[in-house]
mmCIF file of N, CA and C in Angstrom:
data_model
loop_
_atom_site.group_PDB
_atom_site.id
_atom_site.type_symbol
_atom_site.label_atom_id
_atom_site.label_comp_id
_atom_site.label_asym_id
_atom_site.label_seq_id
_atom_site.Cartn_x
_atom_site.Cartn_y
_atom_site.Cartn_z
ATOM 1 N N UNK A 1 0.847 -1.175 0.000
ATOM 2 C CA UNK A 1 0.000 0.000 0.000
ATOM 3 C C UNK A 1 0.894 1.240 0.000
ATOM 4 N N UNK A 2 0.650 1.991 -0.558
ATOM 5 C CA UNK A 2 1.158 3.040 -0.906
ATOM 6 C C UNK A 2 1.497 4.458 0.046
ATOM 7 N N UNK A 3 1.850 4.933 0.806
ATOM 8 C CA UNK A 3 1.982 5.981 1.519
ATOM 9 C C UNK A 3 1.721 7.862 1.236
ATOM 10 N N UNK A 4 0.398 7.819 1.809
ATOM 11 C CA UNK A 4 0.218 9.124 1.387
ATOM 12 C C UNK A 4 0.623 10.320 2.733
ATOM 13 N N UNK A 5 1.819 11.501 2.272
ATOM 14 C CA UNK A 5 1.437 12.313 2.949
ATOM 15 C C UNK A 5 0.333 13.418 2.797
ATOM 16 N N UNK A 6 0.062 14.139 4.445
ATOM 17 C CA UNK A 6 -0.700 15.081 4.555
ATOM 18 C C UNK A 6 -1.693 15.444 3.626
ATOM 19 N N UNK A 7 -0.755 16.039 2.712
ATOM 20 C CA UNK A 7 -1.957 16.438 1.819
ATOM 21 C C UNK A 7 -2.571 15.717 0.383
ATOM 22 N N UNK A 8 -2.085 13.873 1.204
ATOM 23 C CA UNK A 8 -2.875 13.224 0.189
ATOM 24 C C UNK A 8 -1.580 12.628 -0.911
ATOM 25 N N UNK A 9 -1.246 12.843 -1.342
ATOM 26 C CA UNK A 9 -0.082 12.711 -2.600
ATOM 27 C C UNK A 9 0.931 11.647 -1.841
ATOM 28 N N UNK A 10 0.982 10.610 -3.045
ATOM 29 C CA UNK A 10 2.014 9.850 -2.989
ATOM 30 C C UNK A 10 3.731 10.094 -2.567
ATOM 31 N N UNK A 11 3.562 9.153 -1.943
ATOM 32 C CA UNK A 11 5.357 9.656 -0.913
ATOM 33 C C UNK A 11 6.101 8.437 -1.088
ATOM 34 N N UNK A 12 5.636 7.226 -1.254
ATOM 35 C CA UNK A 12 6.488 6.397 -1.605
ATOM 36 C C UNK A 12 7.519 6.296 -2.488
ATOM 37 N N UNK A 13 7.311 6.514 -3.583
ATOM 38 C CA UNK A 13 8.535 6.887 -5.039
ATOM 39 C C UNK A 13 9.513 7.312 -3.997
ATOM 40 N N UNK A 14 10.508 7.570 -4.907
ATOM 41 C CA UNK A 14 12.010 7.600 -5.159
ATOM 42 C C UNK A 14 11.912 9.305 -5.044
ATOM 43 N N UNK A 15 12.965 9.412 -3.812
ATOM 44 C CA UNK A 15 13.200 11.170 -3.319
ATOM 45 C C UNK A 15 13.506 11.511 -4.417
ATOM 46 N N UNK A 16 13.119 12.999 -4.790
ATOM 47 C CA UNK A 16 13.058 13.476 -6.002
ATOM 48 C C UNK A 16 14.826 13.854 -6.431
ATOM 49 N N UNK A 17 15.157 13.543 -7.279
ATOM 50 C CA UNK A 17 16.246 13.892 -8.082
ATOM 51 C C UNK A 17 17.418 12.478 -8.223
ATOM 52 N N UNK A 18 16.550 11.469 -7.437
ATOM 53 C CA UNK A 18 17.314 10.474 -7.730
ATOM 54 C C UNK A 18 16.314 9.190 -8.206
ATOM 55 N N UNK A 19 17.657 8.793 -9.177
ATOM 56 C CA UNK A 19 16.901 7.836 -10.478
ATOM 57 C C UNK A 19 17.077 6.553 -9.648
ATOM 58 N N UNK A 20 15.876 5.232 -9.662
ATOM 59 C CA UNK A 20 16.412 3.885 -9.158
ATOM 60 C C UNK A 20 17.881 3.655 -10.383
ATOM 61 N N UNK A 21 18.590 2.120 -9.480
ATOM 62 C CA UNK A 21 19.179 2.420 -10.506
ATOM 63 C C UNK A 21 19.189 1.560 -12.167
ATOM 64 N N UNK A 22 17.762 0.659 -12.095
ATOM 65 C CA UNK A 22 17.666 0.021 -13.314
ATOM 66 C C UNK A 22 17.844 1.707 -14.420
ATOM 67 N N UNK A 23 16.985 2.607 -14.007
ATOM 68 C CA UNK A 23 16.744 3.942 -14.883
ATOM 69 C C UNK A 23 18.147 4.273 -15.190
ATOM 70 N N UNK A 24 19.092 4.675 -14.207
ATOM 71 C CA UNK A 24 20.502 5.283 -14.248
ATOM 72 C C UNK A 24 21.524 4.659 -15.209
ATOM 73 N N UNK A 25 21.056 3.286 -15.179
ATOM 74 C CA UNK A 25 21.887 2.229 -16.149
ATOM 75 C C UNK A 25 21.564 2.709 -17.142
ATOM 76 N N UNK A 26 20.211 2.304 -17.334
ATOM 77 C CA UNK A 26 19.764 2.766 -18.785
ATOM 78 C C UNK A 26 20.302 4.253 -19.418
ATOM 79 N N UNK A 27 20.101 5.264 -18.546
ATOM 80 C CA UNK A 27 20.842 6.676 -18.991
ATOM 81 C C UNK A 27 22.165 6.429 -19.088
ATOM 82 N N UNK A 28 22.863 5.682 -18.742
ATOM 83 C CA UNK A 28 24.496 5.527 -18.912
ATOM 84 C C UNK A 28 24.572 4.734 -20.313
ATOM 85 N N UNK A 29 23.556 4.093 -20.555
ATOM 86 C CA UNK A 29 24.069 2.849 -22.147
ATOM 87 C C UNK A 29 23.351 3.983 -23.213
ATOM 88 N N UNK A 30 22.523 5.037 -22.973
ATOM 89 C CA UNK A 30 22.070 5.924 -23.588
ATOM 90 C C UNK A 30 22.925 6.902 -24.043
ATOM 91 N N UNK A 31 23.703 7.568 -23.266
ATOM 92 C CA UNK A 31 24.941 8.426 -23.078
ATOM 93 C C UNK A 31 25.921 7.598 -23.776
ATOM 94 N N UNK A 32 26.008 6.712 -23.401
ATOM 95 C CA UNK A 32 27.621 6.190 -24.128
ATOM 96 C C UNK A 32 27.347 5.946 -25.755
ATOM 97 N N UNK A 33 25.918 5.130 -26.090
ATOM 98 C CA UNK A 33 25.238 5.663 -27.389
ATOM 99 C C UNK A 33 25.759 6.482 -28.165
ATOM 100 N N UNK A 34 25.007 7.827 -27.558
ATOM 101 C CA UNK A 34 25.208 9.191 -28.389
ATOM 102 C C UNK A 34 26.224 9.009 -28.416
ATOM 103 N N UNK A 35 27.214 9.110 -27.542
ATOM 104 C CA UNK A 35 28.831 9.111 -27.511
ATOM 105 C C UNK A 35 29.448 8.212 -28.617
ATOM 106 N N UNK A 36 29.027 7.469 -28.569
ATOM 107 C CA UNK A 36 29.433 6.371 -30.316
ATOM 108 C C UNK A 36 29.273 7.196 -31.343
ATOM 109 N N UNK A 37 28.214 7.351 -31.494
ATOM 110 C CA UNK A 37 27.540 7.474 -32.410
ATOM 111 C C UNK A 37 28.260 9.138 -33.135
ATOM 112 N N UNK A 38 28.337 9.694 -32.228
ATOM 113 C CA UNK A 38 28.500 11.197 -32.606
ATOM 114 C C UNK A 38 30.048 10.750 -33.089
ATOM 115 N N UNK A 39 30.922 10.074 -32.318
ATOM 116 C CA UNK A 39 32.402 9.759 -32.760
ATOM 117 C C UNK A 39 32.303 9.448 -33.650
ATOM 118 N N UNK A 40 31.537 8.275 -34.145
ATOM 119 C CA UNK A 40 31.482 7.744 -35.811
ATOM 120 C C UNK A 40 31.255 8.633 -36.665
ATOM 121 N N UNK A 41 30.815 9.788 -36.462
ATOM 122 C CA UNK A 41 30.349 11.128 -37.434
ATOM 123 C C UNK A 41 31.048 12.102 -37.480
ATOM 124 N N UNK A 42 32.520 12.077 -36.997
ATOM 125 C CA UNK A 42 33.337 12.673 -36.849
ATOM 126 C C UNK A 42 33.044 14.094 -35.774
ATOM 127 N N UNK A 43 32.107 13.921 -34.866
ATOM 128 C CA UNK A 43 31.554 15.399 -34.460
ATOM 129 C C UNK A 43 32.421 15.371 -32.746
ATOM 130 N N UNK A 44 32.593 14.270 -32.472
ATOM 131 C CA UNK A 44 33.449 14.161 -31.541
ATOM 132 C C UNK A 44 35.345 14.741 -31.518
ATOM 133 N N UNK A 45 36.000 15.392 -30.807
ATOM 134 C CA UNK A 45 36.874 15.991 -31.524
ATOM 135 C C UNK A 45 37.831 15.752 -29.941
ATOM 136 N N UNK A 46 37.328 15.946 -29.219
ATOM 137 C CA UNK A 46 38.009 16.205 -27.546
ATOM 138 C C UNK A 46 37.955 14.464 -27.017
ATOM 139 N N UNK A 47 38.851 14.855 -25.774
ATOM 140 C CA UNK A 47 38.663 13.362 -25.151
ATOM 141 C C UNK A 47 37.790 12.923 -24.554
ATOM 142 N N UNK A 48 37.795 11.795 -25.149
ATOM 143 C CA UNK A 48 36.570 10.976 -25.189
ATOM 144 C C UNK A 48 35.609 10.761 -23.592
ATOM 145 N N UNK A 49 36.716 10.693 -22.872
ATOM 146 C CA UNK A 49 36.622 10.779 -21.249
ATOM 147 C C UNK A 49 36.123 12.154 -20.463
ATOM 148 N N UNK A 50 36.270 13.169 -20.666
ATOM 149 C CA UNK A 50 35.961 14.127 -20.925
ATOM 150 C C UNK A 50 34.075 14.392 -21.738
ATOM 151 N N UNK A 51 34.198 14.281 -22.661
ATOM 152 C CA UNK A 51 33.191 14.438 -23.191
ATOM 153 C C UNK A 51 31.839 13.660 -22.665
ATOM 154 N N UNK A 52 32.224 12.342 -22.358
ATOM 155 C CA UNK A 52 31.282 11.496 -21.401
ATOM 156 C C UNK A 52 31.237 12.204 -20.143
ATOM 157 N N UNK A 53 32.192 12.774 -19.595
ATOM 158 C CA UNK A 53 31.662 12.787 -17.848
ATOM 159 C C UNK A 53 30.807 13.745 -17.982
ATOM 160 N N UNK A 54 30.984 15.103 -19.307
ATOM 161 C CA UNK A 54 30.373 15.938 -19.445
ATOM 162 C C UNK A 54 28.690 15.466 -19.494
ATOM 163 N N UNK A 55 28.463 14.885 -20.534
ATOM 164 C CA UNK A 55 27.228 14.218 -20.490
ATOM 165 C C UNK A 55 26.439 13.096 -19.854
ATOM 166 N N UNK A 56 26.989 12.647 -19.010
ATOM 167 C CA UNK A 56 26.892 12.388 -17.805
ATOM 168 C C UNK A 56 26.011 13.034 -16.787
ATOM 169 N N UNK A 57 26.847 13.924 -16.483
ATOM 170 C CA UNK A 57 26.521 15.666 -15.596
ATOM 171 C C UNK A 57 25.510 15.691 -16.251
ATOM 172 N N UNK A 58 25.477 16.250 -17.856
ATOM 173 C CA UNK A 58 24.064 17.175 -18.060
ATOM 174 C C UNK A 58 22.886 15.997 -17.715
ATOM 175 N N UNK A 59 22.952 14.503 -17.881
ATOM 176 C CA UNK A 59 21.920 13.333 -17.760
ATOM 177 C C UNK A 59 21.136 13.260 -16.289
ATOM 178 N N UNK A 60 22.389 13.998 -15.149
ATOM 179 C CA UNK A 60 22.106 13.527 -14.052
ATOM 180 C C UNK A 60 22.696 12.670 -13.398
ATOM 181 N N UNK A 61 23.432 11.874 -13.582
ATOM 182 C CA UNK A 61 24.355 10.856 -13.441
ATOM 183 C C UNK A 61 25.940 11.062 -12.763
ATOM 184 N N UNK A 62 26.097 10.511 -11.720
ATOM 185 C CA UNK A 62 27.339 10.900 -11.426
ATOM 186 C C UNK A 62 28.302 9.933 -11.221
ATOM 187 N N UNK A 63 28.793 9.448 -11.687
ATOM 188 C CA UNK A 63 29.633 7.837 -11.782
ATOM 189 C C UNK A 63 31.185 8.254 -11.280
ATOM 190 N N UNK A 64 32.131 6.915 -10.619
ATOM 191 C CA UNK A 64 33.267 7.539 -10.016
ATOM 192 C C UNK A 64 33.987 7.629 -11.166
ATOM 193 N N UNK A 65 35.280 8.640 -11.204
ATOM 194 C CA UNK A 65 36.010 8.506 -12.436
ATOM 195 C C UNK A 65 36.458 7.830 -13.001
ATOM 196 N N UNK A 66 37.341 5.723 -11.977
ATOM 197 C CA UNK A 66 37.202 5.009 -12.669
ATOM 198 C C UNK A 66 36.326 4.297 -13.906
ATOM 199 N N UNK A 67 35.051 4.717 -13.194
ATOM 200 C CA UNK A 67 33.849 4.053 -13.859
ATOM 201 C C UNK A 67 33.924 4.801 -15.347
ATOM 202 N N UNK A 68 34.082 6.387 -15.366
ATOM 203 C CA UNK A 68 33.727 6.876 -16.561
ATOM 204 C C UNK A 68 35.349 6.620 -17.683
ATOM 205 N N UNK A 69 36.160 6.486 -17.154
ATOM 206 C CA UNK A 69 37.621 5.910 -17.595
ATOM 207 C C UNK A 69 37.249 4.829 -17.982
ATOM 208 N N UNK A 70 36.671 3.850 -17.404
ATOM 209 C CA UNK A 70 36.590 2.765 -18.002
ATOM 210 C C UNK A 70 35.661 2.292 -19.303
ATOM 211 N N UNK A 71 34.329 2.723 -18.925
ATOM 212 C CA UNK A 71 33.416 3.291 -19.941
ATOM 213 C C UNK A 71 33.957 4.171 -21.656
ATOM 214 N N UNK A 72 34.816 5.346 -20.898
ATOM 215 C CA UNK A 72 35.668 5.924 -22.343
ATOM 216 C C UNK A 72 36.245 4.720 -22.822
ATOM 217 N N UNK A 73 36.809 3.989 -22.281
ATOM 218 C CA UNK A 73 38.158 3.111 -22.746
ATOM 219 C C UNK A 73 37.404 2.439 -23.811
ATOM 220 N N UNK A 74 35.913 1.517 -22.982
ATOM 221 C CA UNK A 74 35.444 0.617 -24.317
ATOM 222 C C UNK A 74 34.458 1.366 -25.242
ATOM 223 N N UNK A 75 34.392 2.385 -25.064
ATOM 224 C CA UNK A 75 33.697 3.464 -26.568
ATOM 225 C C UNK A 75 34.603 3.576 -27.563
ATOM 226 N N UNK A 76 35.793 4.264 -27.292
ATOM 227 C CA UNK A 76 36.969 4.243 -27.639
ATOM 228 C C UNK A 76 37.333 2.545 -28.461
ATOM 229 N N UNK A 77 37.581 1.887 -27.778
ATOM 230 C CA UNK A 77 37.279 0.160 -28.594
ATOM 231 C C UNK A 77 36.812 -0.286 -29.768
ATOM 232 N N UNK A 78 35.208 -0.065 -28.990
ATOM 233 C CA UNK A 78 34.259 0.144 -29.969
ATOM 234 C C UNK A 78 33.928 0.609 -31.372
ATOM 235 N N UNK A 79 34.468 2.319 -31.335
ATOM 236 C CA UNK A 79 34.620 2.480 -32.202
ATOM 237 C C UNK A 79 35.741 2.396 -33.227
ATOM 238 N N UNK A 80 36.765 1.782 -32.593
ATOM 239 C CA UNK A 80 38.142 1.793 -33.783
ATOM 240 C C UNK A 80 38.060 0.276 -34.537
ATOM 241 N N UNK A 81 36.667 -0.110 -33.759
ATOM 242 C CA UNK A 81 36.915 -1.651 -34.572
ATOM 243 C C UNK A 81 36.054 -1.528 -35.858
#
């Protein structure tokens, strides 16, 4: 059953500004996407690592820097194959 405060409205969900994290995954394989994708089109120009954490940030997403290092590394992969 669902938890309503005071004035009625659902309170159970997820405190506002944070994604569960099946959603967050999904925005990270979304992000790294574009991130392909734009490299294959030559529109990518800066490092690659860089450019992800950037979009990242604008997604909402805040991953440790290994994580986004590692992530660049296999975009980077990806696309040279």
């Amino acid at each position: 059953m669902a938890q309503e405060s005071e004035e009625g409205a659902d309170v159970s969900r997820e405190p506002l500004g944070i994604d569960p994290p099946e959603r967050q995954e999904q925005t990270v394989e979304h992000v790294a996407e574009d991130v392909r994708s734009e490299i294959r089109l030559g529109h990518v120009e800066d490092d690659v690592t860089h450019v992800l954490e950037e979009r990242l940030d604008e997604a909402g997403v805040h991953l440790r820097p290994e994580k986004v290092d590692d992530l660049a590394e296999d975009i980077e992969n990806d696309v040279s194959t």
